[in-house]
Tab-separated table of C-alpha atoms and ligand atoms in Angstrom:
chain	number	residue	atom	x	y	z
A	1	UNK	CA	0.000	0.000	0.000
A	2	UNK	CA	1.070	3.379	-1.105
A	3	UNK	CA	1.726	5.738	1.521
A	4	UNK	CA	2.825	8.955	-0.794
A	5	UNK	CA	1.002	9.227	-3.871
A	6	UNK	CA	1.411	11.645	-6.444
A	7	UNK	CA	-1.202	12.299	-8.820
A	8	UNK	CA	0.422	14.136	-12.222
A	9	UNK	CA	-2.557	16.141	-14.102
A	10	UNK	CA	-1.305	16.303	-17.042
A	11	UNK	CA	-1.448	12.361	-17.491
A	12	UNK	CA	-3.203	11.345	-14.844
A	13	UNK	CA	-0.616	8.325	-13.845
A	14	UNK	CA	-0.320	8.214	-10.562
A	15	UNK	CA	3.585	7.522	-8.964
A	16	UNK	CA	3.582	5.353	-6.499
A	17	UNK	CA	6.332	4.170	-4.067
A	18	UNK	CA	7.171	0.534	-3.371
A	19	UNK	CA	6.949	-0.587	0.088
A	20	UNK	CA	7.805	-4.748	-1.167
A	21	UNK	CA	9.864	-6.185	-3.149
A	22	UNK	CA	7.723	-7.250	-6.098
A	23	UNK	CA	10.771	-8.825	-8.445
A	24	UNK	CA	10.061	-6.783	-11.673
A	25	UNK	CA	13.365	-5.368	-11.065
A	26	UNK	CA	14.663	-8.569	-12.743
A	27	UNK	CA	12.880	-7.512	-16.209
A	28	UNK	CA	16.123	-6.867	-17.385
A	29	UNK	CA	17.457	-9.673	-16.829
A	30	UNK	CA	15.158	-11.743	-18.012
A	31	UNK	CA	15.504	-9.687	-21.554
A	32	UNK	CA	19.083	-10.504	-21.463
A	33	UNK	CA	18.179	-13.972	-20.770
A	34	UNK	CA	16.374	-13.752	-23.105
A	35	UNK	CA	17.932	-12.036	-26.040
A	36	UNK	CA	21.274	-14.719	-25.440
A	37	UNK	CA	19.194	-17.649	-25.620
A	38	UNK	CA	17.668	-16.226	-29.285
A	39	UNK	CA	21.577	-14.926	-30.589
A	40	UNK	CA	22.207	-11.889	-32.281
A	41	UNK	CA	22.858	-10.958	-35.342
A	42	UNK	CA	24.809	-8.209	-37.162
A	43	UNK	CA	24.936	-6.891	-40.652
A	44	UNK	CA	27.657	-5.310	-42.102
A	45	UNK	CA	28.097	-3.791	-45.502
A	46	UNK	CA	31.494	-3.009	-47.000
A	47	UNK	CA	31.720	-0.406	-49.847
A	48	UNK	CA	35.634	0.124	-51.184
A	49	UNK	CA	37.499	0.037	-53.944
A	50	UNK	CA	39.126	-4.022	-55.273
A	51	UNK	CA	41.903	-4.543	-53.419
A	52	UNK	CA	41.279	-1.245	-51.050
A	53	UNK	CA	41.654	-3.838	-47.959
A	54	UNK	CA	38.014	-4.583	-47.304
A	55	UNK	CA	38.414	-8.369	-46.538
A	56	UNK	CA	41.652	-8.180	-44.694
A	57	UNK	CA	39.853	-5.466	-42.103
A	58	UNK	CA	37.017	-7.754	-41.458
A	59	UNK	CA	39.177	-11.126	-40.950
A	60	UNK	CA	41.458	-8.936	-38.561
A	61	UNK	CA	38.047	-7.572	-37.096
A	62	UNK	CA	36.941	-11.026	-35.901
A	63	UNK	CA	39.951	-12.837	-36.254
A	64	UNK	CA	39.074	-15.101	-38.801
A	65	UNK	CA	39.596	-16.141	-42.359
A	66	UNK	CA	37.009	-15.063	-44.371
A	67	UNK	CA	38.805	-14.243	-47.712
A	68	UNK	CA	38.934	-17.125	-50.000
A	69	UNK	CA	40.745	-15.167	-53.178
A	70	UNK	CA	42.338	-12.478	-54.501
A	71	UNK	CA	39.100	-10.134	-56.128
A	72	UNK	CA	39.336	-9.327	-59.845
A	73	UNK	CA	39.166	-5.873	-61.359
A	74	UNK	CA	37.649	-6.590	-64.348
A	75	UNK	CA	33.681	-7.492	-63.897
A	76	UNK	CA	31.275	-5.712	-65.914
A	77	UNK	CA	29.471	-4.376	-62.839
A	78	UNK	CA	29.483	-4.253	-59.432
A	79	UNK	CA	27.965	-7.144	-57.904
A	80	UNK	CA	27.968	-7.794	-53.981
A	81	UNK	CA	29.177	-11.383	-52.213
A	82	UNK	CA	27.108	-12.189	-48.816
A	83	UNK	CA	29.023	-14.153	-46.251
A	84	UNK	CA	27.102	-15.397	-43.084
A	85	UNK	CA	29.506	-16.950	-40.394
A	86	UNK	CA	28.302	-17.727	-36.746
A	87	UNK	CA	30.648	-16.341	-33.908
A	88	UNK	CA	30.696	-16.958	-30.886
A	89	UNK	CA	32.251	-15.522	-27.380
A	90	UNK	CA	31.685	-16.950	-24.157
A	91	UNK	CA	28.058	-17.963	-24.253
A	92	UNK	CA	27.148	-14.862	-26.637
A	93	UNK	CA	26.220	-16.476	-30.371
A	94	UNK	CA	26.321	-14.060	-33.065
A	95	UNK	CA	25.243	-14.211	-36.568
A	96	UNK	CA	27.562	-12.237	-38.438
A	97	UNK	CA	26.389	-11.228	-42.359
A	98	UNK	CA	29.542	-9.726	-44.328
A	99	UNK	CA	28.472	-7.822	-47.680
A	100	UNK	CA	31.324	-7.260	-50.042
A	101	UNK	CA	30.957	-4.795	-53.177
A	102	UNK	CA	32.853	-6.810	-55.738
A	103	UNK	CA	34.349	-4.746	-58.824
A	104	UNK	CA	33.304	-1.361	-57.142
A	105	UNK	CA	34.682	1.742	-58.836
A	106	UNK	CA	35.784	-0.481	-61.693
A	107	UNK	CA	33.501	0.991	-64.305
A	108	UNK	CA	33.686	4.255	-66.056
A	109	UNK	CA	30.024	4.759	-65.644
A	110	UNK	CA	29.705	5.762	-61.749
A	111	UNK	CA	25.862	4.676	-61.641
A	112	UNK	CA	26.310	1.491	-62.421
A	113	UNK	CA	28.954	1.375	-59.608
A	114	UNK	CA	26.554	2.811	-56.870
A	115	UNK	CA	22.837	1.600	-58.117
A	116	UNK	CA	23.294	-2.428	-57.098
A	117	UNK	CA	24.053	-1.259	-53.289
A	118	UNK	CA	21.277	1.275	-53.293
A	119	UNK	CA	18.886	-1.401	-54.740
A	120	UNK	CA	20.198	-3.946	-52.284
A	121	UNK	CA	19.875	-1.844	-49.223
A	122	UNK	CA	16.466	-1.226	-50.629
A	123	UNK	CA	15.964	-4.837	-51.029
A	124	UNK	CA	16.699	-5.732	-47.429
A	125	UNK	CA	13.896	-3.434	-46.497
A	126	UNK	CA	11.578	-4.481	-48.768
A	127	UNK	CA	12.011	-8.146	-47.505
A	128	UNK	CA	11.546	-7.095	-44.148
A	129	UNK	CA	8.382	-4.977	-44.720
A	130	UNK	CA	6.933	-7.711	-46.426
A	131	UNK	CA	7.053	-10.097	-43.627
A	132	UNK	CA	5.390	-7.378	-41.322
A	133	UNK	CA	2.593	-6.966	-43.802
A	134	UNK	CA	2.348	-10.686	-44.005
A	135	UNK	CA	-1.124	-11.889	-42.088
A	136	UNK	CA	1.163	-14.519	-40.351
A	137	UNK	CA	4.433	-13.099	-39.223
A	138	UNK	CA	7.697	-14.977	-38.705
A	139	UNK	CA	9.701	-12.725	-36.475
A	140	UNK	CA	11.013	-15.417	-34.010
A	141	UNK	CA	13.560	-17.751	-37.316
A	142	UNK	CA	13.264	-14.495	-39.619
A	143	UNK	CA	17.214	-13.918	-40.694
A	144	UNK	CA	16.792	-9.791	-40.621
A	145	UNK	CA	19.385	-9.028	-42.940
A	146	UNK	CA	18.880	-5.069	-42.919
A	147	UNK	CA	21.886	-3.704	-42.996
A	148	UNK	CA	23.094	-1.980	-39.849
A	149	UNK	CA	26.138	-0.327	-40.939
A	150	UNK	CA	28.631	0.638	-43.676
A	151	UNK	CA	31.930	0.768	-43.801
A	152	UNK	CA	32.839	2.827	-46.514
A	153	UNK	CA	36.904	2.859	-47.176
A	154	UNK	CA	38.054	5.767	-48.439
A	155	UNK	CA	41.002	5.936	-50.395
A	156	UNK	CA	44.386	6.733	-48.802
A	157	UNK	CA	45.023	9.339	-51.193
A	158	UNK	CA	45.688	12.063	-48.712
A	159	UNK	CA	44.015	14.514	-51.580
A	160	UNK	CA	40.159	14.829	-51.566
A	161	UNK	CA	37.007	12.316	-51.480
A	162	UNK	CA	36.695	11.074	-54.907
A	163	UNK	CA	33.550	11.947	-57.604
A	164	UNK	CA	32.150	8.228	-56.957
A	165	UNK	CA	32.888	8.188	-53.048
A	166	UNK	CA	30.407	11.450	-52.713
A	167	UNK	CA	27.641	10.007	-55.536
A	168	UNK	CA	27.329	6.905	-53.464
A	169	UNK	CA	27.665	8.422	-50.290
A	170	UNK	CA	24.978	10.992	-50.909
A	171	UNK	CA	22.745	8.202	-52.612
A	172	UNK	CA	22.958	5.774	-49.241
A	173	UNK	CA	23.301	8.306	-46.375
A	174	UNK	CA	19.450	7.977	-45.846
A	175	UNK	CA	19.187	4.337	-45.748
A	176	UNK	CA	22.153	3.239	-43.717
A	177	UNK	CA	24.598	3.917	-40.788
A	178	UNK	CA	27.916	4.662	-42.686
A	179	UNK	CA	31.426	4.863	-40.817
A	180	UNK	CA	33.909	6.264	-42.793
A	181	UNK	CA	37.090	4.650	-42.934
A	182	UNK	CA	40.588	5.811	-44.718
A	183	UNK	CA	41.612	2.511	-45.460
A	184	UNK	CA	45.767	1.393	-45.785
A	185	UNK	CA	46.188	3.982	-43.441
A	186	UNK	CA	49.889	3.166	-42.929
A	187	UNK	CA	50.587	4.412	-46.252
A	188	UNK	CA	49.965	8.052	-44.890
A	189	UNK	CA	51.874	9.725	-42.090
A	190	UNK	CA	50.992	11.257	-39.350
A	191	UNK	CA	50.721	14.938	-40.342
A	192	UNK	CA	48.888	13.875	-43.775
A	193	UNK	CA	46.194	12.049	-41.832
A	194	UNK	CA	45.424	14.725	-39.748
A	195	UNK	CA	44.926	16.924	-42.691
A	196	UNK	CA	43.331	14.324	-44.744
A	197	UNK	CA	40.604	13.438	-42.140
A	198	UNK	CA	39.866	16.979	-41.749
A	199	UNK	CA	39.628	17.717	-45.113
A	200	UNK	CA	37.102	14.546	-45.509
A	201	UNK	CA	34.988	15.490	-42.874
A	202	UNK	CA	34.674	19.183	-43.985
A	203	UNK	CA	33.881	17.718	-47.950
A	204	UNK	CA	31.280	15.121	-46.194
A	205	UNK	CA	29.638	18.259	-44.625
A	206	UNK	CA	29.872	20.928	-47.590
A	207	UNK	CA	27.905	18.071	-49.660
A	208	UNK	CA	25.342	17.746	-46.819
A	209	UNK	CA	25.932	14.197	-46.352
A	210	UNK	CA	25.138	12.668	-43.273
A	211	UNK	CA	27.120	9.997	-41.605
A	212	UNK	CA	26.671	7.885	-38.490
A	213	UNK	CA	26.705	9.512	-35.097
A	214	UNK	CA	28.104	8.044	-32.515
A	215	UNK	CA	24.913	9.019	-29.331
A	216	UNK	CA	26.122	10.655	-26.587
A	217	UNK	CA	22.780	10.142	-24.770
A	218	UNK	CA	23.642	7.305	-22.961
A	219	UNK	CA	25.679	7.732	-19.592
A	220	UNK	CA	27.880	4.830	-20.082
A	221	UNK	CA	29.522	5.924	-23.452
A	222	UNK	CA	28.849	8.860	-23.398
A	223	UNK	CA	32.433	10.034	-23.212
A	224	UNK	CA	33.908	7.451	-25.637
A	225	UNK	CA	31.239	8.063	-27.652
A	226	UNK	CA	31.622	12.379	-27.940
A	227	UNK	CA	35.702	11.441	-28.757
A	228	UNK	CA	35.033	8.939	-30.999
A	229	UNK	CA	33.037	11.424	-33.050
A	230	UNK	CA	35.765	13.568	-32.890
A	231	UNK	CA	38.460	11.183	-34.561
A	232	UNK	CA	36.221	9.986	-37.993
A	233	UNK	CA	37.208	8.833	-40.759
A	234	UNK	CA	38.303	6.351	-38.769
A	235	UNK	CA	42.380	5.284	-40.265
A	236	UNK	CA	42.183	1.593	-40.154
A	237	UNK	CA	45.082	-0.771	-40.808
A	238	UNK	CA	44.278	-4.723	-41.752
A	239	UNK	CA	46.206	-7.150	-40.997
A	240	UNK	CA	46.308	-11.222	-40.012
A	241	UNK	CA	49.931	-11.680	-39.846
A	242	UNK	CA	51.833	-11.982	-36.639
A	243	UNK	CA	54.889	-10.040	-36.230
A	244	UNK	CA	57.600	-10.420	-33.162
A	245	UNK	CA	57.858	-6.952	-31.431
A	246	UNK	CA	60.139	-7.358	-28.214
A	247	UNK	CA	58.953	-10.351	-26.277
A	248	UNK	CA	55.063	-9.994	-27.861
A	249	UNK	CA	53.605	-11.745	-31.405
A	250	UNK	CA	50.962	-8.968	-32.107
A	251	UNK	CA	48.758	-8.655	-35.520
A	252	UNK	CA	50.825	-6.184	-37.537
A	253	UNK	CA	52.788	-5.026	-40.819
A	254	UNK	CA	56.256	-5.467	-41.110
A	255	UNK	CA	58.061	-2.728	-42.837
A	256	UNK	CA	61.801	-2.482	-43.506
A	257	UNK	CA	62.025	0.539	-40.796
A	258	UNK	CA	59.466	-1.076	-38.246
A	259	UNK	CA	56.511	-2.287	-37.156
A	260	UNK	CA	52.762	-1.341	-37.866
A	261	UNK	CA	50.923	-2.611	-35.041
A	262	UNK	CA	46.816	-2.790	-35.456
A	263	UNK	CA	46.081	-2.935	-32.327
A	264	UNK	CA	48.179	-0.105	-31.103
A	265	UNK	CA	46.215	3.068	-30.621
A	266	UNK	CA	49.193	5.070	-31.118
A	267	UNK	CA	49.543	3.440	-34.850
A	268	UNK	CA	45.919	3.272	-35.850
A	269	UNK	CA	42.233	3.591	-35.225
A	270	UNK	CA	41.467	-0.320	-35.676
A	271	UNK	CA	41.045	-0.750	-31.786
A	272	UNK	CA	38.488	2.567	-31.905
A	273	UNK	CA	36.867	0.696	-34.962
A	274	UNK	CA	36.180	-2.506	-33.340
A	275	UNK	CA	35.464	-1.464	-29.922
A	276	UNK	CA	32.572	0.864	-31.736
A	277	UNK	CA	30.875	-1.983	-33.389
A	278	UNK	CA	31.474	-4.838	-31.381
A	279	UNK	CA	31.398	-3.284	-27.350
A	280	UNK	CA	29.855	0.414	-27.514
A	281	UNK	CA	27.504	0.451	-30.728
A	282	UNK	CA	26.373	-2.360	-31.919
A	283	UNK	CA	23.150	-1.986	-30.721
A	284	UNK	CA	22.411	1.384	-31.468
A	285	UNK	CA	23.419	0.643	-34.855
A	286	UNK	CA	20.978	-1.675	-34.846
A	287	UNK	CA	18.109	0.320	-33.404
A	288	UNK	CA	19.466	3.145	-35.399
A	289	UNK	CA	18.228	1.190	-38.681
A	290	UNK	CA	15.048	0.002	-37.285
A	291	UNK	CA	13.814	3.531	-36.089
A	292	UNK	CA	15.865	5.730	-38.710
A	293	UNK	CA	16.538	4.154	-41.860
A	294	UNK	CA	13.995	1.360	-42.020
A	295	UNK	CA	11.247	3.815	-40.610
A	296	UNK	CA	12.028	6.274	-43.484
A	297	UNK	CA	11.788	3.435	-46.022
A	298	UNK	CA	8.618	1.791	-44.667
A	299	UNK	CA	7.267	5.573	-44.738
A	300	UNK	CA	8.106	6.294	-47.985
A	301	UNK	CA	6.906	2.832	-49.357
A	302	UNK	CA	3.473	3.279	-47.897
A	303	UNK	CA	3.258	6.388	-49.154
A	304	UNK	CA	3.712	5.315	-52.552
A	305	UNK	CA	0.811	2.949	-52.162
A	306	UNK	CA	-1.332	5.879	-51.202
A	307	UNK	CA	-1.161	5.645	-47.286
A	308	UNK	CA	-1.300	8.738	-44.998
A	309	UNK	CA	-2.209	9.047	-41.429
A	310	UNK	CA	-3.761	12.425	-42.095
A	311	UNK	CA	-6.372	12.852	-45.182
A	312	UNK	CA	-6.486	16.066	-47.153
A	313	UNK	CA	-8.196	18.577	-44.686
A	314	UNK	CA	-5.417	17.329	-42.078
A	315	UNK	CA	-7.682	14.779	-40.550
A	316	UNK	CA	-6.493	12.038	-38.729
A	317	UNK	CA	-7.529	9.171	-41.016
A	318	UNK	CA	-7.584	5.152	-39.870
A	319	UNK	CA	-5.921	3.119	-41.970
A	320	UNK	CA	-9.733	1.384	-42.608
A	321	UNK	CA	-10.690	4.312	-44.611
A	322	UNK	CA	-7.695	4.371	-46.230
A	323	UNK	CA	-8.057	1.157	-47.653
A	324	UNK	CA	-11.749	0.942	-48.258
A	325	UNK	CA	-10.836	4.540	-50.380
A	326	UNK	CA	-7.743	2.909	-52.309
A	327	UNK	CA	-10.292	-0.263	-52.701
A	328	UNK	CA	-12.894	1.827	-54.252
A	329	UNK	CA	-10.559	3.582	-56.406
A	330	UNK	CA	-9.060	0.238	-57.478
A	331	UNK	CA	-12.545	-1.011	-58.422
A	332	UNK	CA	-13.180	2.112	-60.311
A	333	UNK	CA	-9.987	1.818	-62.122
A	334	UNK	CA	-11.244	-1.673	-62.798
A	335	UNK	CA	-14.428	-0.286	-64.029
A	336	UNK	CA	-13.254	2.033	-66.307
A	337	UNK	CA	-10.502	-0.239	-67.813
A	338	UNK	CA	-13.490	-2.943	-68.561
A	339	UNK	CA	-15.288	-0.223	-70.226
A	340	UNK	CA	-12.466	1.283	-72.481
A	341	UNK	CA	-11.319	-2.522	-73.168
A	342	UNK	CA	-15.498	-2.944	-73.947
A	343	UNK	CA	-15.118	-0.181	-76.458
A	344	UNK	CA	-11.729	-1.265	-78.180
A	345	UNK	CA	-13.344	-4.578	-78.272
A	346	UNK	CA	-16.477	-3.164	-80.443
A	347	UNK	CA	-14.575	-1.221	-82.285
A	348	UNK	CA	-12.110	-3.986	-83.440
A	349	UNK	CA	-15.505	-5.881	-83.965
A	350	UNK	CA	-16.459	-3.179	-86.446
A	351	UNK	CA	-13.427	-2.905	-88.113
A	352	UNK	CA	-13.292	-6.261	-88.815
A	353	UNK	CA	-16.481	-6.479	-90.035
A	354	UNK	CA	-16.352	-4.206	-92.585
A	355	UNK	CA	-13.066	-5.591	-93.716
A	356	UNK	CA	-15.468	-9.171	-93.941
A	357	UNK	CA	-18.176	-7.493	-96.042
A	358	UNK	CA	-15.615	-5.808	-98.053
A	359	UNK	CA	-14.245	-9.122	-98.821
A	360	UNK	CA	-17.270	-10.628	-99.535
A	361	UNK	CA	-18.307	-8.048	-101.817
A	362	UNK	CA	-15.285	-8.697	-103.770
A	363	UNK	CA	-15.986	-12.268	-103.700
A	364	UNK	CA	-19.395	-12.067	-104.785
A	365	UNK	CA	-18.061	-9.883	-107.549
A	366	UNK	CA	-16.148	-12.436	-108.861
A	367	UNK	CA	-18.660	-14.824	-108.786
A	368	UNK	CA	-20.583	-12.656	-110.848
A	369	UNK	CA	-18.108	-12.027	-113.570
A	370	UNK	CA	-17.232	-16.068	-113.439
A	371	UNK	CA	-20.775	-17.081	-113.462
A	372	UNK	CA	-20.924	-14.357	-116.906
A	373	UNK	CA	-17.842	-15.410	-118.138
A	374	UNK	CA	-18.967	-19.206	-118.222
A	375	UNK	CA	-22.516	-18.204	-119.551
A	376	UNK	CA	-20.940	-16.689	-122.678
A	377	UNK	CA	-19.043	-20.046	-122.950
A	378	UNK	CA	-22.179	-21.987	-122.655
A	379	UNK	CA	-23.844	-19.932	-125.095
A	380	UNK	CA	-21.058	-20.269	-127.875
A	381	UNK	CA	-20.917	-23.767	-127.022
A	382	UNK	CA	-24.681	-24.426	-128.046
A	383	UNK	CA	-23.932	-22.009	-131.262
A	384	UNK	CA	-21.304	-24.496	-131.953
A	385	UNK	CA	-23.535	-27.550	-131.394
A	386	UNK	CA	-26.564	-26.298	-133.207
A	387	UNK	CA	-23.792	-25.393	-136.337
A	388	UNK	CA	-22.600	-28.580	-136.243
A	389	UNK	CA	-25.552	-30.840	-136.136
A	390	UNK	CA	-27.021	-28.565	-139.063
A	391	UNK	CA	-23.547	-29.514	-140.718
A	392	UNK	CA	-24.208	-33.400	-140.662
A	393	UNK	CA	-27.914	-32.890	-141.654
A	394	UNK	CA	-26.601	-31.482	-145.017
A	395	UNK	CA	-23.710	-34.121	-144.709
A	396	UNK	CA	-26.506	-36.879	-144.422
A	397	UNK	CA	-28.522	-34.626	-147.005
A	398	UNK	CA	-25.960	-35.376	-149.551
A	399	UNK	CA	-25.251	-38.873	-148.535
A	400	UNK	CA	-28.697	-39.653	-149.205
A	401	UNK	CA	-28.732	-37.568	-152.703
A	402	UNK	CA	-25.206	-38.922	-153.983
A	403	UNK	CA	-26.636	-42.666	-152.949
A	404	UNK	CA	-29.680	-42.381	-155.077
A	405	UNK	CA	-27.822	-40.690	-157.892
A	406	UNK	CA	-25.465	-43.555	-157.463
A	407	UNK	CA	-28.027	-46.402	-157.640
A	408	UNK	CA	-29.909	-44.787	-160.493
A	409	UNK	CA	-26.433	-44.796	-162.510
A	410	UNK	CA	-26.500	-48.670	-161.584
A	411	UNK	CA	-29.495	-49.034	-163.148
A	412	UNK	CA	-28.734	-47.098	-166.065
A	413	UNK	CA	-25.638	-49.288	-167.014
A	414	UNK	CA	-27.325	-52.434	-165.942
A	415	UNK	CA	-29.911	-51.215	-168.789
A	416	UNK	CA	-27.361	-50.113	-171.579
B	1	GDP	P1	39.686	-6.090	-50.987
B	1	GDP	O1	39.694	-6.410	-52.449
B	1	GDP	O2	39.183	-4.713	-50.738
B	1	GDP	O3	38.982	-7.113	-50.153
B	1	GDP	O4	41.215	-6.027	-50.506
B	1	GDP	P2	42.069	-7.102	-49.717
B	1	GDP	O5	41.649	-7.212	-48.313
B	1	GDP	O6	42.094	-8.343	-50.532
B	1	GDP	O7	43.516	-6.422	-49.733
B	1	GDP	C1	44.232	-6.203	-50.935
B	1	GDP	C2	45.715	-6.068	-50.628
B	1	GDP	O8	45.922	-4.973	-49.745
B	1	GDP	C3	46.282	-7.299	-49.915
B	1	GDP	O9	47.553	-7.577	-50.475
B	1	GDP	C4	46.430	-6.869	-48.470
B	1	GDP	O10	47.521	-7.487	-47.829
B	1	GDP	C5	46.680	-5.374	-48.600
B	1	GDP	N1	46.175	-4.657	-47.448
B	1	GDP	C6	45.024	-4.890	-46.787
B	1	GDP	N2	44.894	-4.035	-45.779
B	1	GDP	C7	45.980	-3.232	-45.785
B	1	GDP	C8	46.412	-2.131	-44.986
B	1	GDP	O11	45.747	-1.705	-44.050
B	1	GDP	N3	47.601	-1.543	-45.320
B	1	GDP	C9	48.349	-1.964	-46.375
B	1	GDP	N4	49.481	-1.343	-46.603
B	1	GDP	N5	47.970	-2.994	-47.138
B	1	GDP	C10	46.815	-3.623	-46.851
């Protein structure tokens, strides 16, 4: 039982002080529980150059082996390779989904290099509002494979962003949580990555494109979080080899005058990099594409289809309405498709008509001029009949007058 109560107007919800222990305390707990026993999963696209050092950063990201060969330069266009692998730390399982651009930046037309990551972004979010339009949703086995960030390497050419790196950044900022990275960053020294990442970040925000923030709302990072967004593009160095320094194997690059070592803060940002998406961010990341990106999409999409939540004299309208009005105009549509297809029909149906009378006319014509044609025959046929039996009546004429004349001469001699 409450003994201080405190009764907010505005909302009427009353706060009201425990006196027991009631256990709901352990709600987190049980999510945790929870969200372990399901896994997690994590999406990750990579947009670079060939041979820029995309696969090397992610093997030396989660230690593993990931690259199977040496990518080409030469494909027509760019295509993208999906690799799923399933990690997994202490008890924590995760699902990790690697997207590769393949042949990116290898054509001379710069659409065709950005368009198939656009349209597979796009495609991600298109699966995934299909399934929550579905009647009978699959949430608990559905593989989300949104992506929930990009890693976009940025040359190491210590000039300027390149035409293609702003196109595609400006045509994916929208949809996705991009980190920029200056990738090989050991080819650059010290004073020329300081200049190049400012430079970067003051061309990223003279072409108003927007790149992942790392929040500062939460207590707990807060303060890595502010510094972080103080250091991007992030210089990365990849690398699986193991080098000797001192006493210590670490994950470096060997050069003739020393020793690049990844993990070392002092040499690179790799450390910042992973400890972003694998212990500070990984979940904003991921809300940050449900709420943001995937929000925008789903917005956009339904308002393609002819949704709104307010109708045109800024009334709230329910989605009901909505859909009996896009149903009715759908039947209409229907309606006056029918009828124009109707009309086209009846029309053809004339048409075609008079092109059968037309040939009929002509036929009968014909007919007519065959049927006179053979009556003119007929007719000199029976004036060539009635000529010739008139012929053999004076043949048998004069048959009959020579054979008389002939038996009278008989007679005549028989006489003499
Ligand atoms: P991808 O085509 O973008 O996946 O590039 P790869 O990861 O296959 O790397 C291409 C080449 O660059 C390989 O020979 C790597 O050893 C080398 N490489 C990768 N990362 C780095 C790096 O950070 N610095 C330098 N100097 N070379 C690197």
């Amino acid at each position: 039982i409450p003994d201080e109560e405190d009764v907010r107007k505005e909302d009427n919800i009353r706060s009201l002080t425990m006196l027991d222990h009631f256990g709901f305390e352990c709600l987190p707990h049980q999510l945790v529980n929870k969200s372990i026993q399901q896994g997690f999963s994590f999406n990750i696209l990579c947009v670079g150059e060939t041979g820029i050092g995309k696969s090397t950063l992610i093997d030396t990201l989660f230690n593993t082996n990931l690259k199977d060969k040496k990518s080409s330069h030469f494909y027509s266009n760019v295509g993208l390779k999906i690799q799923t692998y399933k990690l997994q730390e202490n008890n924590v399982q995760l699902k990790l989904t690697v997207v590769n651009t393949v042949g990116y930046g290898d054509q001379i037309n710069k659409e065709a290099s950005y368009q198939p990551i656009v349209d597979y972004i796009d495609a991600q979010f298109e699966a995934y509002l299909q399934e929550e339009l579905k009647i009978k949703r699959s949430f608990i086995d559905y593989h989300d494979s949104r992506i929930h960030v990009c890693l976009y390497f940025i040359s190491p050419t210590g000039h300027s962003l390149k035409s293609l790196d702003l196109l595609t950044l400006k045509n994916i900022d929208t949809k996705v949580n991009i980190i920029p990275l200056i990738a090989k960053a050991d080819t650059l020294s010290k004073s020329d990555l300081q200049k190049f990442k400012f430079k970067i970040m003051n061309e990223l925000v003279s072409h108003g494109i927007q790149i992942y923030q790392f929040p500062t709302d939460d207590q707990s990072t807060a303060q890595v979080n502010s510094s972080m967004n103080g250091h991007l593009p992030l210089a990365v160095v990849g690398s699986t080899d193991e080098v000797k320094v001192g006493k210590r194997v670490v994950r470096g690059r060997q050069y003739p005058w020393g020793v690049l070592q990844v993990e070392n803060e002092n040499h690179c940002d790799f450390v910042k990099l992973r400890d972003i998406l694998l212990s500070t961010n990984m979940e904003d990341l991921k809300q940050q594409t449900h709420t943001w990106h995937y929000e925008n999409y789903r917005c956009c999409k339904l308002q393609e289809m002819g949704f709104s939540d307010v109708g045109p004299n800024n009334q709230p309208v329910s989605f009901q309405e909505i859909y009996e009005a896009k149903r009715q105009e759908f039947s209409d549509q229907c309606q006056r498709e029918e009828e124009a297809l109707k009309l086209k029909f009846m029309q053809l149906v004339k048409e075609k008509e008079a092109t059968f009378k037309e040939a009929e006319k002509e036929l009968q014509d014909k007919f007519e001029h065959l049927k006179r044609v053979q009556q003119e025959k007929t007719m000199q046929l029976e004036e060539e009949r009635r000529q010739l039996e008139e012929e053999i009546i004076d043949f048998y004429k004069m048959k009959a007058a020579s054979e008389t004349l002939k038996t009278q001469v008989c007679t005549n001699i028989k006489k003499d």
